[in-house]
Amino acid sequence: MLKNAKTKLAIVLIITGLIGILSIGITTILILENITLEANIETIKQSILKIEIILGIIAIIYVVLSILIGILISKKIIEPSEELINAAEENVKEVSMQKKQMETMLLHMTDGILAFDMNGKISLTNPAATRLLRIMPEDDTFDKIFGKYNINVNLEKVIYLENWTSTAQRVAIGDNYIYIFFAPLRNEDETPNGVIVVIQDITEHVKLDNMRKEFVADVSHELKTPITSIMGYADTLLEGEYDKETQEKFLNVIATEARRMAKLVTDLLTLSKYDNDEDRTRKVEFDLGELVKACQEKLQIEIQKKKHNVECFVTANIPSVYADKDGIERVVLNIITNSIKYTQEKGTIKMYVGYIYNDAYIKIIDNGLGIPEEDLNRIFDRFYRVDKSRTREMGGTGLGLSIAKEILDKNNGSIDIKSKKEQGTEVVIRIPIKK
Ligand code: ADP
C-alpha cells in the first residue's frame, strides 16, 4: 500500500515536471519565433527576460504544485497507511503474546485440556491431559483415548449437545480418580467445529471424602458400643431384683462405659480444636525436664497400681523450649500412659530428656507388649488400635497418638515410634528450642 503510494507520488511529480519542461519549451519556441533577423540586441534582451520571467513563474508553480500534491498525498494516503501498518504490527504482536500466554497456561495447568476436530482427531493437548489420561503417542483420536476407559460418551453425542451444555464423567484410572468434562466447540456462526475436553484430578478430594465418611462411621461405632452396654445393664437392673453385689457390679460397668464415652467425646473435641485452631495455640517458654517430671507425678497412682519401675533422667542445662505447654503436656501424659497400660505388671519404663542441635527431646522406653511391625505405620491413624478388644478393655480410644501427632505438627515438633512385639516400645518426641 505504502509502496504503491510512493510510486503514485513519483509518477505525479514526473508528469508535472514533464508538463513544466514542455511549457518552457513551447513558450521558448513561441518567443524565439517572434525574434526576426532584424531584431536588435534590445529586443533579444527583452525576449530573454520574458523567457526568464516565464521560467521563474513555471518554477514557482511547479514547486507550489509539488508541495500541495505532496501534502495531499501524505495526508490522504501515506499517513493512514502508516497508521494501518502500525496497528497491524501491534495486532500481530498481541496475537503472538496471547498465543504464548495460552501455551504457558496450558503447559502449567494442573487440569488437562484436549481438543478434537469434527473427525475426532486430536488438535490440542497439554501435559496434564497426557499424564492424567495416560495418553500414548499413538493415541491420536477421541476413540483411541477414551475407548480404554469405561465412558459412555462418544464424539457425536458431544458435538450435537445443546448450546452451553456439557456432559461429565467420573472415572477411576489406577489409584487416581478423574473427572472429565466434554463440551462442544462451535464456530462463530454456531456450526459445530469439534469437542473440548477438560480433565480434573479429584483423587485427593475423593480420598478426603472417604476419610470423612470413615471417620463418621468410626465415631458412631465407638459410641455405639458403650451405649449398648450402658442400656443393657441399666435395663437389666430396672427389670429384676438383684442382690447388692450384683447391682454394684452392673453399676460399675455402667460407670466405666460412661467414663469411656466421656473420654471419647473429650478426645474428639480436642482433635477438632486442633483441626480448626490453626495458629491459636498459645506458645510459651518452658523447661521440658520439669514438665516430664510433673507428668510422672500425675500418673503416680497408675504406676503404683501396676507396680512399674519408672526412672527419669534429665540432662543438665537443657535450653527452654517454645511451644504450646498444655498441648505438649497432653502428649507426654498420653505416651507415658500408653507405656503404663501396654506393659505387664512390674515393667520398666525409662524416660530421658535432653537436646541435640535446635531440638529438645524426650525418649520414653518401656519393656512392654510392643507393637507388631505391620501395625507400626498405622498407629497414628484415628481410632487405630493394635488389638481392638484388648485396648478397649484398657479404656483406650485409639485417638491418643493421632492427637499427639497433630499437636506436635502444630508446634513444629515430631514424634517417632520404634517397637518390637513382646520386647518393648521407644517413643521419641522432639520440640524446637527457643532461639
Ligand atoms: P489408645 O487410646 O487406644 O491408647 P493411642 O492412639 O494412644 O490410642 O495408641 C494407639 C495404639 O497403639 C494402642 O491402641 C496400642 O495398641 C498401641 N500402643 C501405643 N503405645 C504403645 C506402647 N507403649 N506399647 C504397646 N502398644 C502401644
Short mmCIF file of C-alpha atoms and ligand atoms in Angstrom, two decimals:
data_model
loop_
_atom_site.label_atom_id
_atom_site.label_comp_id
_atom_site.label_asym_id
_atom_site.label_seq_id
_atom_site.Cartn_x
_atom_site.Cartn_y
_atom_site.Cartn_z
CA MET A 1 0.00 0.00 0.00
CA LEU A 2 2.74 2.43 1.06
CA LYS A 3 4.98 1.38 -1.86
CA ASN A 4 2.10 1.95 -4.21
CA ALA A 5 1.58 5.44 -2.81
CA LYS A 6 5.25 6.29 -3.32
CA THR A 7 5.12 5.19 -6.96
CA LYS A 8 1.98 7.25 -7.49
CA LEU A 9 3.69 10.28 -5.95
CA ALA A 10 6.74 9.79 -8.19
CA ILE A 11 4.55 9.47 -11.31
CA VAL A 12 2.60 12.63 -10.41
CA LEU A 13 5.83 14.56 -9.88
CA ILE A 14 7.33 13.28 -13.16
CA ILE A 15 4.16 14.26 -15.05
CA THR A 16 4.10 17.75 -13.53
CA GLY A 17 7.84 18.03 -14.27
CA LEU A 18 7.26 16.98 -17.87
CA ILE A 19 4.36 19.45 -18.23
CA GLY A 20 6.71 22.14 -16.84
CA ILE A 21 9.52 21.28 -19.28
CA LEU A 22 7.03 21.09 -22.15
CA SER A 23 5.53 24.51 -21.32
CA ILE A 24 9.04 26.01 -21.07
CA GLY A 25 9.91 24.54 -24.46
CA ILE A 26 6.69 25.78 -26.11
CA THR A 27 6.99 29.27 -24.61
CA THR A 28 10.66 29.49 -25.61
CA ILE A 29 9.83 28.46 -29.18
CA LEU A 30 6.94 30.96 -29.36
CA ILE A 31 9.15 33.77 -28.11
CA LEU A 32 12.08 32.82 -30.35
CA GLU A 33 9.74 32.73 -33.40
CA ASN A 34 8.98 36.41 -32.74
CA ILE A 35 12.68 37.28 -32.97
CA THR A 36 13.47 38.19 -36.58
CA LEU A 37 16.82 38.68 -38.16
CA GLU A 38 16.43 42.40 -37.88
CA ALA A 39 15.90 42.20 -34.22
CA ASN A 40 18.29 44.28 -32.32
CA ILE A 41 20.09 43.48 -29.09
CA GLU A 42 17.38 45.29 -27.11
CA THR A 43 14.60 43.02 -28.44
CA ILE A 44 16.71 39.91 -27.85
CA LYS A 45 17.40 41.02 -24.28
CA GLN A 46 13.67 41.63 -23.77
CA SER A 47 12.85 38.17 -25.14
CA ILE A 48 15.43 36.55 -22.84
CA LEU A 49 13.95 38.45 -19.88
CA LYS A 50 10.46 37.23 -20.87
CA ILE A 51 11.77 33.68 -21.02
CA GLU A 52 13.38 34.12 -17.60
CA ILE A 53 10.15 35.50 -16.08
CA ILE A 54 8.08 32.68 -17.57
CA LEU A 55 10.67 30.17 -16.40
CA GLY A 56 10.51 31.67 -12.89
CA ILE A 57 6.70 31.57 -12.84
CA ILE A 58 6.67 27.97 -14.06
CA ALA A 59 9.30 27.01 -11.45
CA ILE A 60 7.23 28.67 -8.69
CA ILE A 61 4.02 26.98 -9.92
CA TYR A 62 5.91 23.67 -10.09
CA VAL A 63 7.24 24.00 -6.56
CA VAL A 64 3.85 25.09 -5.15
CA LEU A 65 2.05 22.32 -7.01
CA SER A 66 4.56 19.70 -5.83
CA ILE A 67 4.20 20.85 -2.24
CA LEU A 68 0.39 20.81 -2.48
CA ILE A 69 0.32 17.40 -4.14
CA GLY A 70 2.87 16.07 -1.61
CA ILE A 71 0.80 17.31 1.34
CA LEU A 72 -2.36 15.92 -0.19
CA ILE A 73 -0.87 12.53 -0.87
CA SER A 74 0.77 12.23 2.53
CA LYS A 75 -2.48 13.26 4.27
CA LYS A 76 -4.75 11.04 2.22
CA ILE A 77 -2.60 8.00 1.61
CA ILE A 78 0.67 7.77 3.48
CA GLU A 79 -0.46 8.70 7.00
CA PRO A 80 -3.47 6.41 7.05
CA SER A 81 -1.32 3.64 5.57
CA GLU A 82 1.31 4.08 8.25
CA GLU A 83 -1.37 4.01 10.95
CA LEU A 84 -2.76 0.86 9.41
CA ILE A 85 0.66 -0.76 9.29
CA ASN A 86 1.39 0.19 12.92
CA ALA A 87 -1.97 -1.14 14.04
CA ALA A 88 -1.39 -4.35 12.13
CA GLU A 89 2.07 -4.76 13.66
CA GLU A 90 0.57 -4.18 17.14
CA ASN A 91 -2.10 -6.76 16.40
CA VAL A 92 0.42 -9.34 15.32
CA LYS A 93 2.45 -8.71 18.49
CA GLU A 94 -0.65 -9.01 20.69
CA VAL A 95 -1.80 -12.18 18.98
CA SER A 96 1.61 -13.80 19.36
CA MET A 97 1.76 -12.70 23.00
CA GLN A 98 -1.69 -14.16 23.64
CA LYS A 99 -0.60 -17.34 21.93
CA LYS A 100 2.48 -17.53 24.16
CA GLN A 101 0.33 -16.87 27.26
CA MET A 102 -2.07 -19.57 26.19
CA GLU A 103 0.74 -22.06 25.61
CA THR A 104 2.31 -21.30 29.00
CA MET A 105 -1.06 -21.64 30.71
CA LEU A 106 -1.77 -24.96 29.04
CA LEU A 107 1.72 -26.19 29.89
CA HIS A 108 1.47 -25.42 33.59
CA MET A 109 -2.21 -26.06 34.21
CA THR A 110 -2.98 -28.85 36.65
CA ASP A 111 -6.17 -29.57 34.74
CA GLY A 112 -5.86 -31.42 31.47
CA ILE A 113 -7.18 -29.91 28.22
CA LEU A 114 -7.86 -31.73 24.98
CA ALA A 115 -9.47 -30.51 21.75
CA PHE A 116 -10.69 -32.67 18.89
CA ASP A 117 -11.79 -31.76 15.37
CA MET A 118 -15.01 -33.00 13.77
CA ASN A 119 -13.32 -36.27 12.76
CA GLY A 120 -12.25 -36.96 16.31
CA LYS A 121 -8.57 -36.19 15.58
CA ILE A 122 -6.71 -34.55 18.42
CA SER A 123 -5.97 -30.87 17.70
CA LEU A 124 -4.67 -29.65 21.04
CA THR A 125 -3.38 -31.25 24.22
CA ASN A 126 -1.41 -30.29 27.32
CA PRO A 127 0.97 -32.27 29.58
CA ALA A 128 -1.64 -32.62 32.36
CA ALA A 129 -4.06 -34.31 29.94
CA THR A 130 -1.34 -36.67 28.72
CA ARG A 131 -0.44 -37.56 32.30
CA LEU A 132 -3.96 -37.91 33.70
CA LEU A 133 -5.34 -39.97 30.82
CA ARG A 134 -2.05 -41.81 30.25
CA ILE A 135 -2.12 -40.84 26.56
CA MET A 136 0.47 -42.65 24.44
CA PRO A 137 1.98 -41.15 21.26
CA GLU A 138 -0.17 -43.45 19.14
CA ASP A 139 -3.38 -42.33 20.84
CA ASP A 140 -4.36 -39.55 18.46
CA THR A 141 -8.14 -39.82 18.26
CA PHE A 142 -11.11 -39.45 20.56
CA ASP A 143 -11.93 -43.14 20.35
CA LYS A 144 -8.37 -44.32 20.98
CA ILE A 145 -8.06 -42.11 24.06
CA PHE A 146 -11.44 -42.70 25.67
CA GLY A 147 -12.05 -46.21 24.32
CA LYS A 148 -9.70 -47.51 27.04
CA TYR A 149 -11.98 -46.31 29.80
CA ASN A 150 -15.48 -47.23 30.65
CA ILE A 151 -17.10 -43.99 29.48
CA ASN A 152 -20.48 -43.80 27.83
CA VAL A 153 -19.72 -40.69 25.79
CA ASN A 154 -18.95 -40.55 22.08
CA LEU A 155 -17.87 -37.74 19.78
CA GLU A 156 -21.24 -37.32 18.01
CA LYS A 157 -23.09 -37.16 21.29
CA VAL A 158 -20.90 -34.25 22.46
CA ILE A 159 -20.79 -32.40 19.12
CA TYR A 160 -24.57 -32.19 18.98
CA LEU A 161 -25.10 -31.24 22.62
CA GLU A 162 -27.33 -28.23 23.22
CA ASN A 163 -25.57 -24.87 23.33
CA TRP A 164 -23.76 -24.11 26.58
CA THR A 165 -24.22 -27.58 27.96
CA SER A 166 -21.60 -30.17 28.75
CA THR A 167 -21.51 -33.72 29.96
CA ALA A 168 -19.23 -35.08 32.67
CA GLN A 169 -17.95 -38.48 33.73
CA ARG A 170 -16.07 -39.70 36.79
CA VAL A 171 -13.53 -42.46 36.17
CA ALA A 172 -11.00 -44.36 38.22
CA ILE A 173 -7.63 -44.78 36.48
CA GLY A 174 -5.31 -46.89 38.60
CA ASP A 175 -5.29 -45.34 42.06
CA ASN A 176 -6.50 -42.00 40.73
CA TYR A 177 -9.95 -40.57 40.30
CA ILE A 178 -10.51 -38.15 37.48
CA TYR A 179 -13.43 -36.03 36.37
CA ILE A 180 -13.86 -35.46 32.63
CA PHE A 181 -15.99 -32.65 31.14
CA PHE A 182 -16.96 -32.79 27.47
CA ALA A 183 -18.26 -29.69 25.67
CA PRO A 184 -18.96 -28.96 22.01
CA LEU A 185 -16.76 -26.45 20.20
CA ARG A 186 -18.62 -24.12 17.81
CA ASN A 187 -17.67 -21.70 15.01
CA GLU A 188 -18.72 -18.06 15.05
CA ASP A 189 -21.85 -18.97 13.10
CA GLU A 190 -22.64 -21.64 15.69
CA THR A 191 -21.89 -24.59 13.40
CA PRO A 192 -20.18 -27.48 15.24
CA ASN A 193 -16.40 -27.46 14.97
CA GLY A 194 -15.24 -30.20 17.35
CA VAL A 195 -15.07 -31.05 21.02
CA ILE A 196 -13.23 -29.64 24.04
CA VAL A 197 -12.42 -31.93 26.98
CA VAL A 198 -11.32 -30.77 30.45
CA ILE A 199 -9.80 -33.34 32.82
CA GLN A 200 -9.55 -32.79 36.58
CA ASP A 201 -7.66 -34.89 39.11
CA ILE A 202 -10.06 -35.38 42.04
CA THR A 203 -8.09 -38.12 43.81
CA GLU A 204 -7.34 -36.02 46.91
CA HIS A 205 -10.93 -34.89 47.06
CA VAL A 206 -12.26 -38.45 46.86
CA LYS A 207 -9.74 -39.63 49.47
CA LEU A 208 -10.72 -36.84 51.87
CA ASP A 209 -14.35 -37.59 51.32
CA ASN A 210 -13.77 -41.28 52.05
CA MET A 211 -11.81 -40.37 55.17
CA ARG A 212 -14.64 -38.18 56.36
CA LYS A 213 -17.15 -40.98 55.79
CA GLU A 214 -14.89 -43.46 57.57
CA PHE A 215 -14.45 -41.04 60.46
CA VAL A 216 -18.19 -40.61 60.92
CA ALA A 217 -18.66 -44.38 60.77
CA ASP A 218 -15.84 -44.91 63.32
CA VAL A 219 -17.22 -42.32 65.74
CA SER A 220 -20.70 -43.81 65.53
CA HIS A 221 -19.31 -47.27 66.09
CA GLU A 222 -17.13 -46.17 69.02
CA LEU A 223 -20.09 -44.50 70.70
CA LYS A 224 -22.50 -47.29 69.98
CA THR A 225 -20.51 -49.96 71.87
CA PRO A 226 -20.57 -48.22 75.29
CA ILE A 227 -24.14 -47.02 74.79
CA THR A 228 -25.33 -50.57 74.11
CA SER A 229 -23.60 -51.79 77.29
CA ILE A 230 -24.99 -48.98 79.40
CA MET A 231 -28.53 -49.51 78.15
CA GLY A 232 -28.28 -53.27 78.55
CA TYR A 233 -27.08 -53.16 82.15
CA ALA A 234 -29.43 -50.32 83.13
CA ASP A 235 -32.47 -52.19 81.70
CA THR A 236 -31.40 -55.40 83.46
CA LEU A 237 -31.13 -53.55 86.74
CA LEU A 238 -34.55 -51.95 86.28
CA GLU A 239 -36.27 -55.19 85.36
CA GLY A 240 -35.11 -57.56 88.07
CA GLU A 241 -34.36 -57.86 91.78
CA TYR A 242 -30.64 -58.28 92.34
CA ASP A 243 -28.50 -58.57 95.41
CA LYS A 244 -26.26 -55.69 96.40
CA GLU A 245 -23.13 -57.30 94.97
CA THR A 246 -24.61 -57.85 91.50
CA GLN A 247 -26.11 -54.37 91.49
CA GLU A 248 -22.70 -52.94 92.27
CA LYS A 249 -21.09 -55.00 89.53
CA PHE A 250 -23.61 -53.76 86.95
CA LEU A 251 -23.34 -50.17 88.11
CA ASN A 252 -19.56 -50.39 87.82
CA VAL A 253 -19.85 -51.46 84.20
CA ILE A 254 -22.24 -48.57 83.53
CA ALA A 255 -19.86 -46.10 85.19
CA THR A 256 -16.81 -47.42 83.28
CA GLU A 257 -18.61 -47.29 79.95
CA ALA A 258 -19.94 -43.79 80.65
CA ARG A 259 -16.42 -42.68 81.53
CA ARG A 260 -15.13 -44.14 78.30
CA MET A 261 -17.77 -42.27 76.33
CA ALA A 262 -16.81 -39.08 78.13
CA LYS A 263 -13.13 -39.67 77.23
CA LEU A 264 -14.02 -40.33 73.63
CA VAL A 265 -16.02 -37.12 73.40
CA THR A 266 -13.21 -35.14 75.08
CA ASP A 267 -10.66 -36.59 72.65
CA LEU A 268 -12.88 -35.79 69.69
CA LEU A 269 -13.29 -32.22 70.92
CA THR A 270 -9.52 -31.92 71.32
CA LEU A 271 -8.98 -33.19 67.80
CA SER A 272 -11.48 -30.78 66.34
CA LYS A 273 -9.92 -27.96 68.34
CA TYR A 274 -6.50 -28.68 66.81
CA ASP A 275 -8.08 -29.19 63.38
CA ASN A 276 -9.70 -25.77 63.45
CA ASP A 277 -7.33 -23.60 65.51
CA GLU A 278 -4.53 -23.21 63.05
CA ASP A 279 -2.42 -20.65 64.83
CA ARG A 280 -4.23 -20.10 68.05
CA THR A 281 -2.04 -22.45 70.09
CA ARG A 282 -0.57 -20.24 72.78
CA LYS A 283 3.17 -20.82 72.81
CA VAL A 284 5.26 -20.16 75.91
CA GLU A 285 8.81 -20.79 77.04
CA PHE A 286 9.17 -23.71 79.48
CA ASP A 287 11.50 -26.38 80.81
CA LEU A 288 10.86 -29.78 79.28
CA GLY A 289 12.58 -31.74 82.10
CA GLU A 290 10.26 -30.22 84.69
CA LEU A 291 7.20 -30.93 82.54
CA VAL A 292 8.13 -34.63 82.17
CA LYS A 293 8.70 -34.97 85.94
CA ALA A 294 5.34 -33.29 86.65
CA CYS A 295 3.62 -35.74 84.25
CA GLN A 296 5.24 -38.67 86.05
CA GLU A 297 3.90 -37.27 89.37
CA LYS A 298 0.38 -37.02 87.94
CA LEU A 299 0.47 -40.69 86.87
CA GLN A 300 1.93 -41.98 90.15
CA ILE A 301 -1.27 -43.83 91.15
CA GLU A 302 -1.46 -45.76 87.83
CA ILE A 303 2.28 -46.53 88.04
CA GLN A 304 1.89 -47.89 91.56
CA LYS A 305 -1.18 -49.93 90.63
CA LYS A 306 0.89 -51.81 88.04
CA LYS A 307 3.98 -51.84 90.24
CA HIS A 308 6.13 -50.45 87.39
CA ASN A 309 9.68 -49.27 87.90
CA VAL A 310 9.82 -45.78 86.38
CA GLU A 311 13.02 -43.74 86.08
CA CYS A 312 13.53 -40.28 84.64
CA PHE A 313 16.92 -38.92 83.53
CA VAL A 314 17.21 -35.25 82.67
CA THR A 315 20.37 -33.83 81.02
CA ALA A 316 21.68 -30.71 82.77
CA ASN A 317 21.14 -27.24 81.28
CA ILE A 318 18.60 -28.07 78.57
CA PRO A 319 17.61 -24.77 76.93
CA SER A 320 13.91 -23.86 77.27
CA VAL A 321 11.56 -24.94 74.55
CA TYR A 322 8.99 -22.66 72.96
CA ALA A 323 5.69 -24.43 72.43
CA ASP A 324 2.05 -24.87 73.50
CA LYS A 325 2.69 -26.14 77.03
CA ASP A 326 -0.78 -27.64 77.66
CA GLY A 327 -0.64 -29.47 74.34
CA ILE A 328 2.83 -30.90 75.00
CA GLU A 329 1.74 -31.99 78.50
CA ARG A 330 -1.17 -33.82 76.91
CA VAL A 331 1.19 -35.61 74.53
CA VAL A 332 3.64 -36.63 77.29
CA LEU A 333 0.80 -37.85 79.54
CA ASN A 334 -0.56 -39.91 76.66
CA ILE A 335 2.79 -41.51 75.84
CA ILE A 336 3.58 -42.38 79.49
CA THR A 337 0.01 -43.67 79.99
CA ASN A 338 0.44 -45.94 76.94
CA SER A 339 3.68 -47.32 78.37
CA ILE A 340 1.96 -47.95 81.70
CA LYS A 341 -1.10 -49.55 80.05
CA TYR A 342 0.68 -51.69 77.48
CA THR A 343 3.40 -53.07 79.79
CA GLN A 344 2.78 -56.08 82.04
CA GLU A 345 2.97 -55.57 85.81
CA LYS A 346 6.38 -54.82 87.26
CA GLY A 347 7.60 -53.48 83.95
CA THR A 348 10.38 -50.95 83.43
CA ILE A 349 9.77 -47.51 81.97
CA LYS A 350 12.74 -45.20 81.37
CA MET A 351 12.47 -41.57 80.36
CA TYR A 352 15.32 -39.41 79.03
CA VAL A 353 15.15 -35.68 78.46
CA GLY A 354 17.97 -33.96 76.53
CA TYR A 355 18.75 -31.84 73.46
CA ILE A 356 20.55 -32.07 70.13
CA TYR A 357 21.19 -29.00 67.94
CA ASN A 358 17.99 -26.96 67.85
CA ASP A 359 15.68 -29.55 69.38
CA ALA A 360 14.94 -30.73 72.86
CA TYR A 361 13.80 -34.35 73.03
CA ILE A 362 12.01 -36.79 75.33
CA LYS A 363 12.64 -40.50 74.90
CA ILE A 364 10.26 -42.91 76.66
CA ILE A 365 11.24 -46.57 76.60
CA ASP A 366 9.21 -49.48 78.02
CA ASN A 367 9.72 -53.23 78.02
CA GLY A 368 6.04 -53.96 77.42
CA LEU A 369 3.87 -55.71 74.83
CA GLY A 370 5.35 -53.83 71.89
CA ILE A 371 3.64 -53.16 68.57
CA PRO A 372 3.82 -55.65 65.67
CA GLU A 373 5.73 -54.29 62.68
CA GLU A 374 2.72 -54.43 60.37
CA ASP A 375 0.77 -52.09 62.69
CA LEU A 376 3.55 -49.55 63.20
CA ASN A 377 2.75 -47.32 60.24
CA ARG A 378 -0.92 -47.11 61.16
CA ILE A 379 -0.82 -46.27 64.86
CA PHE A 380 -1.09 -42.53 64.15
CA ASP A 381 -4.37 -43.08 62.29
CA ARG A 382 -7.50 -42.00 64.08
CA PHE A 383 -9.13 -44.88 66.02
CA TYR A 384 -6.36 -47.28 65.13
CA ARG A 385 -5.68 -49.83 67.84
CA VAL A 386 -3.37 -52.78 67.59
CA ASP A 387 -5.56 -55.24 69.41
CA LYS A 388 -9.05 -53.84 69.40
CA SER A 389 -10.62 -55.82 72.23
CA ARG A 390 -7.57 -55.64 74.46
CA THR A 391 -7.13 -51.88 74.04
CA ARG A 392 -10.79 -51.13 74.50
CA GLU A 393 -10.71 -53.06 77.72
CA MET A 394 -7.94 -50.74 78.87
CA GLY A 395 -10.10 -47.71 78.17
CA GLY A 396 -8.21 -46.64 75.04
CA THR A 397 -9.97 -44.67 72.31
CA GLY A 398 -7.33 -45.09 69.59
CA LEU A 399 -7.17 -41.32 69.30
CA GLY A 400 -4.27 -40.59 71.65
CA LEU A 401 -1.41 -40.89 69.15
CA SER A 402 -3.23 -39.09 66.36
CA ILE A 403 -3.87 -36.20 68.75
CA ALA A 404 -0.19 -36.31 69.79
CA LYS A 405 0.94 -36.09 66.19
CA GLU A 406 -1.44 -33.23 65.48
CA ILE A 407 -0.19 -31.27 68.50
CA LEU A 408 3.47 -31.81 67.61
CA ASP A 409 2.88 -30.80 63.99
CA LYS A 410 1.34 -27.54 65.20
CA ASN A 411 4.42 -26.93 67.36
CA ASN A 412 6.96 -27.73 64.63
CA GLY A 413 7.92 -30.84 66.57
CA SER A 414 7.86 -34.53 65.70
CA ILE A 415 7.09 -37.96 67.13
CA ASP A 416 8.74 -41.24 66.16
CA ILE A 417 7.95 -44.72 67.45
CA LYS A 418 10.12 -47.81 67.29
CA SER A 419 8.80 -51.05 68.69
CA LYS A 420 9.29 -54.79 68.72
CA LYS A 421 6.47 -57.14 69.55
CA GLU A 422 6.78 -58.60 73.04
CA GLN A 423 10.01 -56.64 73.64
CA GLY A 424 9.01 -53.08 74.14
CA THR A 425 8.46 -49.66 72.64
CA GLU A 426 10.55 -46.50 72.27
CA VAL A 427 8.87 -43.17 71.62
CA VAL A 428 10.91 -40.05 70.76
CA ILE A 429 9.36 -36.60 70.81
CA ARG A 430 11.26 -33.55 69.51
CA ILE A 431 10.36 -29.92 70.17
CA PRO A 432 12.24 -26.86 68.92
CA ILE A 433 14.33 -24.93 71.43
CA LYS A 434 13.58 -21.21 71.93
CA LYS A 435 16.09 -19.31 69.75
P1 ADP B 1 -5.27 -45.61 72.80
O1 ADP B 1 -6.11 -44.52 73.34
O2 ADP B 1 -6.04 -46.77 72.31
O3 ADP B 1 -4.13 -45.98 73.69
P2 ADP B 1 -3.28 -44.44 71.07
O4 ADP B 1 -3.51 -43.68 69.81
O5 ADP B 1 -2.60 -43.75 72.19
O6 ADP B 1 -4.69 -44.99 71.47
O7 ADP B 1 -2.45 -45.75 70.69
C1 ADP B 1 -2.78 -46.49 69.55
C2 ADP B 1 -2.44 -47.95 69.72
O8 ADP B 1 -1.02 -48.13 69.70
C3 ADP B 1 -2.87 -48.52 71.03
O9 ADP B 1 -4.17 -48.99 70.94
C4 ADP B 1 -1.89 -49.62 71.28
O10 ADP B 1 -2.34 -50.79 70.68
C5 ADP B 1 -0.62 -49.17 70.58
N1 ADP B 1 0.37 -48.62 71.52
C6 ADP B 1 0.61 -47.33 71.81
N2 ADP B 1 1.63 -47.20 72.71
C7 ADP B 1 2.07 -48.43 72.97
C8 ADP B 1 3.10 -48.98 73.82
N3 ADP B 1 3.88 -48.19 74.57
N4 ADP B 1 3.23 -50.32 73.84
C9 ADP B 1 2.45 -51.12 73.09
N5 ADP B 1 1.47 -50.68 72.28
C10 ADP B 1 1.26 -49.36 72.23
#
